[in-house]
Coordinates of C-alpha atoms and ligand atoms in Angstrom, one line a residue:
M1 CA -38.1 7.0 13.3
P2 CA -39.3 10.4 13.0
I3 CA -36.7 13.1 13.6
D4 CA -37.3 16.0 15.8
P5 CA -37.4 19.3 14.0
A6 CA -34.7 20.6 16.6
A7 CA -32.0 18.0 14.9
F8 CA -32.1 20.4 11.6
S9 CA -31.7 23.3 13.7
H10 CA -28.3 22.2 14.7
A11 CA -27.5 21.1 11.0
R12 CA -28.6 24.6 9.8
I13 CA -26.6 26.2 12.9
Y14 CA -23.6 24.2 11.7
R15 CA -23.9 25.0 7.9
E16 CA -24.1 28.8 8.9
R17 CA -20.7 28.4 10.6
A18 CA -19.1 26.1 7.9
L19 CA -20.3 28.4 4.9
K20 CA -18.0 31.3 6.6
T21 CA -14.9 29.5 5.7
L22 CA -15.6 26.2 3.7
S23 CA -16.6 26.7 0.1
Y24 CA -20.5 26.1 0.0
G25 CA -20.0 24.3 3.6
V26 CA -19.2 21.0 2.1
S27 CA -16.1 19.2 0.4
S28 CA -18.5 17.9 -2.5
T29 CA -21.2 20.2 -3.9
P30 CA -23.9 17.6 -3.9
R31 CA -23.7 16.9 -0.2
G32 CA -24.8 20.9 0.3
N33 CA -28.1 20.0 -1.3
Q34 CA -29.6 17.8 1.3
L35 CA -32.8 18.9 2.5
P36 CA -34.2 20.1 5.0
A37 CA -30.5 20.7 5.7
P38 CA -27.5 18.6 5.6
I39 CA -27.1 16.5 8.5
V40 CA -24.0 16.8 10.4
A41 CA -22.6 13.0 11.0
A42 CA -21.1 13.0 14.2
R43 CA -20.8 9.2 14.4
A44 CA -21.9 6.1 12.4
E45 CA -22.3 2.3 13.3
E46 CA -23.6 -0.7 11.1
A47 CA -26.0 1.1 8.6
H48 CA -27.1 3.7 10.8
V49 CA -25.7 7.6 11.2
Y50 CA -26.0 9.6 14.2
D51 CA -26.1 13.3 14.1
A52 CA -24.5 15.6 16.7
T53 CA -27.8 15.7 18.9
G54 CA -28.2 11.9 18.8
N55 CA -30.7 11.3 16.1
R56 CA -30.3 8.0 14.1
F57 CA -30.9 7.8 10.7
I58 CA -31.0 4.6 8.6
D59 CA -28.4 5.0 5.8
Y60 CA -29.0 4.4 2.4
A61 CA -26.7 6.9 1.0
A62 CA -23.6 4.5 2.2
G63 CA -21.0 7.5 1.3
Y64 CA -22.5 7.9 -2.1
G65 CA -21.8 4.1 -2.7
P66 CA -18.6 2.8 -0.9
L67 CA -19.9 1.5 2.3
I68 CA -21.3 -2.0 1.1
L69 CA -20.2 -3.4 4.5
G70 CA -21.6 -0.5 6.3
H71 CA -20.0 2.1 8.4
T72 CA -18.0 -0.2 10.9
P73 CA -17.4 -3.5 9.4
A74 CA -15.0 -5.4 11.9
C75 CA -12.9 -6.7 9.3
V76 CA -12.0 -3.4 7.6
V77 CA -11.9 -1.5 10.9
D78 CA -9.3 -3.9 12.3
A79 CA -7.1 -3.9 9.0
V80 CA -7.1 -0.2 9.0
K81 CA -6.0 0.1 12.9
N82 CA -3.6 -2.9 12.2
E83 CA -1.8 -1.2 9.3
L84 CA -2.0 2.3 11.3
D85 CA 0.1 0.5 14.0
R86 CA 2.7 -0.2 11.3
G87 CA 3.2 3.4 10.5
L88 CA 1.7 5.4 7.8
R89 CA 4.4 4.5 5.1
T90 CA 2.5 6.7 2.3
A91 CA 4.3 6.2 -1.0
S92 CA 6.4 3.3 -0.2
V93 CA 6.3 0.0 -1.9
H94 CA 4.7 -2.4 0.3
A95 CA 3.5 -6.0 0.1
G96 CA -0.2 -5.0 0.4
E97 CA -0.1 -3.4 -3.1
A98 CA 0.5 -7.3 -4.8
E99 CA -1.8 -9.0 -2.6
L100 CA -4.9 -6.4 -3.5
A101 CA -3.7 -6.8 -7.2
E102 CA -4.0 -10.7 -7.2
L103 CA -7.2 -10.3 -5.2
V104 CA -8.7 -7.9 -7.8
C105 CA -7.0 -10.3 -10.8
A106 CA -9.0 -13.2 -8.8
T107 CA -12.1 -11.6 -8.7
L108 CA -12.8 -9.2 -11.5
P109 CA -13.4 -11.2 -15.0
S110 CA -11.3 -8.8 -17.2
A111 CA -8.2 -8.5 -15.0
E112 CA -4.9 -9.6 -15.2
K113 CA -3.1 -6.7 -14.2
C114 CA -4.4 -3.5 -12.3
A115 CA -2.9 -0.2 -11.2
F116 CA -4.1 1.9 -8.3
L117 CA -5.1 5.4 -7.7
S118 CA -6.7 7.4 -5.0
S119 CA -10.5 7.8 -6.7
G120 CA -12.8 6.7 -9.3
T121 CA -12.2 10.1 -11.3
E122 CA -8.2 9.4 -11.2
A123 CA -8.8 6.0 -12.2
V124 CA -10.6 7.2 -15.4
Q125 CA -8.1 9.6 -16.3
L126 CA -5.7 6.7 -16.2
A127 CA -7.9 4.5 -18.4
L128 CA -8.2 7.0 -21.1
R129 CA -4.5 7.6 -21.1
I130 CA -3.8 3.9 -21.6
A131 CA -6.5 3.9 -24.3
R132 CA -4.7 6.5 -26.2
A133 CA -1.1 5.3 -25.5
A134 CA -2.2 1.7 -26.8
T135 CA -4.0 2.6 -29.7
G136 CA -2.3 6.1 -30.8
R137 CA -5.5 7.9 -31.3
T138 CA -7.3 10.5 -29.5
R139 CA -10.9 10.4 -29.8
I140 CA -13.2 8.7 -27.4
V141 CA -16.9 7.8 -27.3
K142 CA -19.1 8.6 -24.2
F143 CA -22.8 8.4 -23.5
R144 CA -25.3 10.7 -22.3
G145 CA -26.1 10.1 -18.9
N146 CA -23.2 8.3 -17.8
Y147 CA -20.9 10.0 -15.2
H148 CA -17.2 9.1 -15.4
G149 CA -15.7 11.5 -12.8
W150 CA -15.1 15.4 -12.7
M151 CA -12.0 15.6 -15.0
D152 CA -12.3 18.3 -17.8
S153 CA -11.8 15.9 -20.6
I154 CA -14.8 13.2 -19.7
H155 CA -17.3 15.6 -17.3
A156 CA -19.9 16.3 -19.8
A157 CA -23.1 15.2 -21.1
N158 CA -23.7 13.8 -17.3
S159 CA -27.5 14.2 -17.9
V160 CA -29.7 13.2 -21.1
T161 CA -30.7 16.9 -21.4
G162 CA -27.1 18.6 -22.4
D163 CA -24.0 17.7 -24.1
G164 CA -21.8 20.3 -22.9
P165 CA -19.2 20.7 -20.0
G166 CA -20.8 19.3 -16.6
T167 CA -19.8 22.6 -14.9
L168 CA -18.7 26.3 -14.7
G169 CA -14.9 26.6 -15.2
Q170 CA -14.2 23.8 -17.5
D171 CA -11.9 24.0 -20.3
P172 CA -14.1 23.8 -23.1
D173 CA -11.5 22.4 -25.7
A174 CA -10.7 19.6 -23.3
C175 CA -14.1 17.7 -24.0
R176 CA -13.4 18.2 -28.1
A177 CA -12.3 14.7 -28.2
L178 CA -15.6 13.2 -27.2
T179 CA -18.0 12.1 -29.3
I180 CA -21.3 11.8 -27.5
L181 CA -24.2 9.1 -28.1
D182 CA -27.4 7.9 -26.4
W183 CA -26.6 5.0 -24.0
G184 CA -28.0 1.8 -25.6
D185 CA -27.7 3.4 -29.2
A186 CA -25.6 0.5 -31.0
K187 CA -26.7 1.9 -34.2
G188 CA -25.6 5.4 -33.7
L189 CA -22.1 3.9 -32.3
A190 CA -21.9 1.5 -35.5
E191 CA -22.2 5.1 -37.6
V192 CA -19.6 6.9 -35.5
L193 CA -16.9 4.6 -34.5
S194 CA -13.9 4.7 -36.9
T195 CA -10.3 4.1 -36.4
E196 CA -9.9 7.6 -35.0
F197 CA -11.5 6.3 -31.8
A198 CA -9.0 5.3 -28.8
A199 CA -11.9 3.8 -26.8
V200 CA -15.7 3.8 -25.8
I201 CA -16.3 4.4 -22.2
L202 CA -19.7 3.6 -20.6
E203 CA -21.3 2.5 -17.6
P204 CA -22.0 -1.0 -18.5
V205 CA -25.2 -0.9 -15.8
A206 CA -26.4 2.8 -15.7
I207 CA -26.6 3.5 -11.9
N208 CA -25.9 7.1 -12.1
G209 CA -28.9 8.2 -14.6
G210 CA -31.6 6.0 -12.4
C211 CA -30.6 2.1 -12.4
F212 CA -31.1 1.1 -16.0
M213 CA -30.1 -2.5 -17.4
P214 CA -28.7 -2.0 -20.9
P215 CA -30.7 -2.8 -23.8
D216 CA -30.3 -6.5 -25.0
G217 CA -27.6 -7.0 -27.1
F218 CA -26.1 -3.3 -26.5
L219 CA -23.0 -4.5 -24.7
Q220 CA -22.4 -7.3 -27.3
E221 CA -22.5 -5.1 -30.1
V222 CA -20.4 -2.5 -28.5
R223 CA -17.8 -5.2 -27.6
R224 CA -17.9 -6.6 -31.3
L225 CA -17.5 -2.9 -32.9
T226 CA -14.8 -2.0 -30.5
R227 CA -13.0 -4.9 -31.6
E228 CA -13.7 -4.4 -35.1
K229 CA -12.3 -1.0 -35.4
G230 CA -9.4 -1.7 -32.7
A231 CA -10.8 0.8 -30.1
M232 CA -10.6 -0.2 -26.5
L233 CA -13.9 -0.9 -24.5
I234 CA -13.7 0.5 -21.2
F235 CA -16.5 -0.4 -18.6
D236 CA -16.7 2.3 -15.7
E237 CA -17.6 -0.1 -12.8
V238 CA -16.7 2.5 -10.0
I239 CA -20.2 2.0 -8.8
T240 CA -21.0 -1.8 -10.0
G241 CA -17.7 -3.1 -9.1
Y242 CA -17.9 -5.3 -6.2
R243 CA -21.6 -4.1 -5.9
L244 CA -23.8 -5.5 -8.4
A245 CA -21.8 -8.8 -8.0
L246 CA -18.3 -9.9 -6.7
G247 CA -17.1 -9.6 -10.3
G248 CA -19.2 -6.6 -10.9
A249 CA -21.6 -5.9 -14.2
Q250 CA -19.2 -7.9 -16.3
E251 CA -19.8 -11.1 -14.2
R252 CA -23.6 -10.6 -14.3
L253 CA -23.7 -9.7 -18.0
G254 CA -20.9 -11.8 -19.5
V255 CA -19.4 -9.1 -21.4
T256 CA -15.5 -8.7 -20.6
P257 CA -14.1 -5.2 -21.3
D258 CA -10.6 -4.5 -22.4
L259 CA -10.1 -1.9 -19.2
S260 CA -12.3 -1.6 -16.2
V261 CA -12.2 1.1 -13.7
I262 CA -13.5 0.4 -10.0
G263 CA -13.6 2.3 -6.9
K264 CA -15.9 3.0 -4.3
A265 CA -17.3 -0.4 -2.9
M266 CA -13.8 -1.8 -3.2
G267 CA -12.4 0.5 -0.6
S268 CA -15.2 0.0 1.6
G269 CA -15.3 3.9 2.6
L270 CA -11.3 4.3 2.0
P271 CA -10.5 6.4 -1.0
I272 CA -9.1 4.2 -3.6
G273 CA -9.7 3.4 -7.6
A274 CA -8.2 0.9 -9.7
V275 CA -7.7 0.4 -13.7
A276 CA -7.6 -3.2 -14.4
G277 CA -7.3 -5.1 -17.6
S278 CA -5.7 -7.8 -19.6
D279 CA -1.9 -8.2 -19.8
E280 CA -2.1 -6.7 -23.2
A281 CA -4.3 -3.6 -22.5
M282 CA -2.0 -3.0 -19.4
E283 CA 1.0 -3.0 -21.5
P284 CA 1.6 1.0 -21.2
V285 CA 1.5 1.0 -17.7
S286 CA 3.0 -2.4 -17.3
S287 CA 6.3 -1.6 -19.2
G288 CA 6.7 1.6 -17.6
K289 CA 6.4 3.7 -20.9
L290 CA 3.1 5.5 -19.7
F291 CA 3.9 7.5 -16.4
H292 CA 1.5 6.4 -13.8
R293 CA 1.8 8.9 -11.0
G294 CA 0.5 9.6 -7.7
T295 CA 1.7 10.3 -4.1
F296 CA -1.4 8.7 -2.3
N297 CA -1.6 5.8 -4.9
G298 CA -1.4 2.5 -3.2
N299 CA -1.6 3.9 0.1
P300 CA -1.4 1.3 2.7
V301 CA -4.3 2.2 4.7
S302 CA -6.7 2.3 1.7
V303 CA -5.1 -1.0 0.7
A304 CA -5.5 -2.7 3.8
A305 CA -9.3 -1.4 4.0
S306 CA -9.6 -2.9 0.4
I307 CA -7.8 -6.2 0.7
A308 CA -10.2 -7.0 4.0
C309 CA -13.2 -5.5 2.1
I310 CA -12.6 -7.6 -1.1
T311 CA -11.9 -10.9 1.1
Y312 CA -15.0 -10.8 2.9
L313 CA -17.1 -9.9 -0.2
R314 CA -15.4 -12.8 -1.9
D315 CA -15.8 -15.3 1.0
N316 CA -19.3 -14.4 1.4
A317 CA -20.5 -13.6 -2.2
P318 CA -22.7 -16.7 -2.4
R319 CA -24.9 -15.5 0.6
L320 CA -24.0 -11.8 0.6
Y321 CA -25.5 -10.7 -3.1
P322 CA -28.7 -12.5 -3.0
G323 CA -29.3 -11.1 0.4
L324 CA -28.4 -7.6 -0.8
D325 CA -31.1 -8.2 -3.7
T326 CA -33.8 -9.6 -1.3
M327 CA -33.7 -6.5 1.1
A328 CA -33.6 -4.0 -1.8
G329 CA -36.6 -5.9 -3.7
T330 CA -38.5 -5.3 -0.3
L331 CA -37.5 -1.6 -0.4
E332 CA -38.7 -1.3 -4.1
R333 CA -42.2 -2.8 -3.2
G334 CA -42.7 -0.6 -0.4
A335 CA -41.7 2.6 -2.1
T336 CA -44.0 1.8 -5.0
A337 CA -46.8 0.7 -2.4
A338 CA -46.3 3.9 -0.6
F339 CA -46.4 6.3 -3.8
A340 CA -49.4 4.6 -4.9
A341 CA -51.2 4.8 -1.6
H342 CA -50.8 8.5 -1.6
G343 CA -51.6 9.3 -5.4
I344 CA -47.4 10.3 -5.7
T345 CA -47.1 9.9 -9.6
A346 CA -43.1 8.4 -8.9
A347 CA -40.9 5.7 -10.6
V348 CA -39.1 3.1 -8.8
N349 CA -36.0 1.4 -10.5
R350 CA -34.0 -1.4 -9.0
I351 CA -30.8 -3.0 -10.1
G352 CA -29.6 -5.4 -7.5
S353 CA -28.9 -3.5 -4.6
A354 CA -29.2 0.1 -5.9
L355 CA -32.7 1.7 -6.1
Q356 CA -33.5 5.0 -7.8
I357 CA -36.9 6.9 -7.1
A358 CA -37.8 9.3 -9.3
L359 CA -41.0 11.5 -8.7
G360 CA -42.9 13.3 -11.8
L361 CA -43.3 10.0 -14.0
P362 CA -45.2 6.8 -13.7
A363 CA -42.3 4.8 -14.9
M364 CA -38.9 5.4 -15.9
P365 CA -37.7 2.4 -18.3
S366 CA -34.8 4.0 -20.2
L367 CA -32.4 6.7 -19.6
A368 CA -33.5 9.0 -22.0
D369 CA -36.6 9.1 -19.7
T370 CA -34.9 10.6 -17.0
A371 CA -35.2 13.9 -19.1
R372 CA -38.9 14.0 -17.8
A373 CA -38.5 13.2 -14.3
D374 CA -38.7 16.0 -11.6
F375 CA -35.5 16.0 -9.7
A376 CA -36.3 18.6 -7.7
A377 CA -39.4 17.0 -6.4
T378 CA -37.1 14.0 -5.5
Q379 CA -35.3 16.1 -3.6
R380 CA -38.0 17.2 -1.8
F381 CA -39.3 13.7 -1.1
S382 CA -35.7 12.6 0.0
G383 CA -35.9 15.6 2.4
A384 CA -39.3 14.2 3.8
L385 CA -37.7 10.8 4.2
L386 CA -34.8 12.3 6.1
R387 CA -37.4 13.8 8.6
Q388 CA -38.6 10.1 8.9
G389 CA -35.3 9.0 9.9
V390 CA -33.8 7.5 6.5
Q391 CA -31.0 8.9 4.3
I392 CA -30.7 8.5 1.0
I393 CA -29.1 10.4 -2.0
G394 CA -30.8 13.5 -2.5
R395 CA -31.4 12.6 -6.2
G396 CA -33.2 9.7 -5.2
L397 CA -30.8 7.0 -5.1
S398 CA -30.3 4.3 -2.3
Y399 CA -28.0 1.8 -1.8
V400 CA -28.4 -1.3 0.4
G401 CA -25.5 -3.0 2.2
A402 CA -24.4 -5.9 4.2
A403 CA -25.0 -3.8 7.5
H404 CA -28.6 -3.4 7.0
T405 CA -30.8 -5.7 8.8
E406 CA -34.8 -6.9 8.3
Q407 CA -35.4 -4.5 11.2
D408 CA -34.0 -1.9 9.0
I409 CA -35.9 -2.8 6.1
A410 CA -38.9 -2.8 7.8
E411 CA -38.6 0.5 9.6
T412 CA -37.6 1.9 6.2
V413 CA -40.9 0.9 4.4
E414 CA -42.9 2.3 7.1
A415 CA -40.8 5.7 6.9
Y416 CA -41.5 5.7 3.3
A417 CA -45.3 5.3 4.0
R418 CA -44.9 8.2 6.7
A419 CA -43.0 10.4 4.0
A420 CA -45.5 10.1 1.5
E421 CA -48.2 11.1 3.5
T422 CA -46.4 13.9 4.8
F423 CA -44.9 15.1 1.2
R424 CA -48.4 14.5 -0.3
R425 CA -49.8 17.0 2.3
E426 CA -46.9 19.5 2.2
E427 CA -47.1 19.7 -1.7
R428 CA -50.9 20.1 -1.6
V429 CA -50.5 23.2 0.5
A430 CA -47.6 24.6 -1.2
G431 CA -49.4 23.9 -4.8
Ligands
PLP501 C1 -19.4 5.5 -12.5 C2 -18.9 6.7 -11.9 N1 -17.3 6.8 -12.5 C3 -16.4 7.6 -12.0 C4 -17.0 8.2 -10.3 C5 -15.9 9.1 -10.0 O1 -15.5 8.4 -8.9 P1 -15.0 9.3 -7.8 O2 -16.1 10.2 -7.1 O3 -14.3 8.4 -6.7 O4 -13.8 10.5 -8.3 C6 -17.9 8.0 -10.0 C7 -18.6 8.7 -9.0 O5 -19.6 8.9 -8.4 C8 -19.0 7.1 -10.8 O6 -20.2 6.8 -10.3

């Protein structure tokens, strides 16, 4: 449904207030860039977010990925309430930890042991540390356009257009151990990978860059080369874990890493991350020689949410994942048709339940093409969609979840058409 413009005046008034005491007015910088103004989520239900003035948005931002079961999955909400009734017990040993570890090891192909953290960023940090501890080496291969969280040692080359640190204030020395290559460049990897390298880390399916499948044979070749040189292969499945399939991209693509990093969807919206791997790969942590620290690691509330979420996904996987694919496929066709009908040059990429739109180029077959995309225009189109009652991540990414209904999808396809029409008109005036 088109949103009353007054809804955004409320959002602007809130933002002015927040900016006085909250840096950038938000708790994570990208949230502050939503156009026409960052909406204030007063409450949410299923796949819908409501602002303080009661406007309803169909939500595909999905908490930047975690909300695979929507905002109010009964199994997760009940598990969290039940857990709270038993007292907070932060930093205690509790039986949920082993139960969740058993579930992860039963569902993620590469997992025989796992360790819990509170975010994907922290989990990446632990995985890199495990690789260094296990190999006694320091160098890491990272690929352009893959994102692995905001730690200084890996927060570089987040886009294909610059290899430097990802933001102001990073210690430039912290990235010195990185060798940066183009994602998909198996030949380049064969040339640089040596016995100095502790690990090769990558998103096996590049959702962050713009939803790309790995080139044919790439992951197999990375697997072969890392084995040959004794480096660990780390799959960053923070997005793809429990989203592309129950067993993540590794299940879908049939390549098994030494270590996997998961987060987001595993927690159904509560903060959690994990590193999982074979008994051998996890030995530095399992033996206690590598200190794995963190006050909030394995906190009972996040663990309870995660147990409920993974149990639900496991029990419903045969129906749930194909259902997400089907709904996202309808959105893909709807977005493509809306752009075509209004003469807007845009690429639409989709992998499973993740959908990327990028304005400014007619197709975006590889990660390298993202250098030619117009992400400012994409952000403005996301704003046009928001005004039609559909929330996506501003840079053009949408996640379909199990709480979306056919009605939501049909309404969204109509919203694409209206947003494309207004976007085209407004850009013409502005141009
Ligand atoms: C692939 C990938 N790895 C790691 C992270 C970092 O996770 P978190 O934001 O939970 O720290 C993200 C976050 O978007 C991600 O997409």
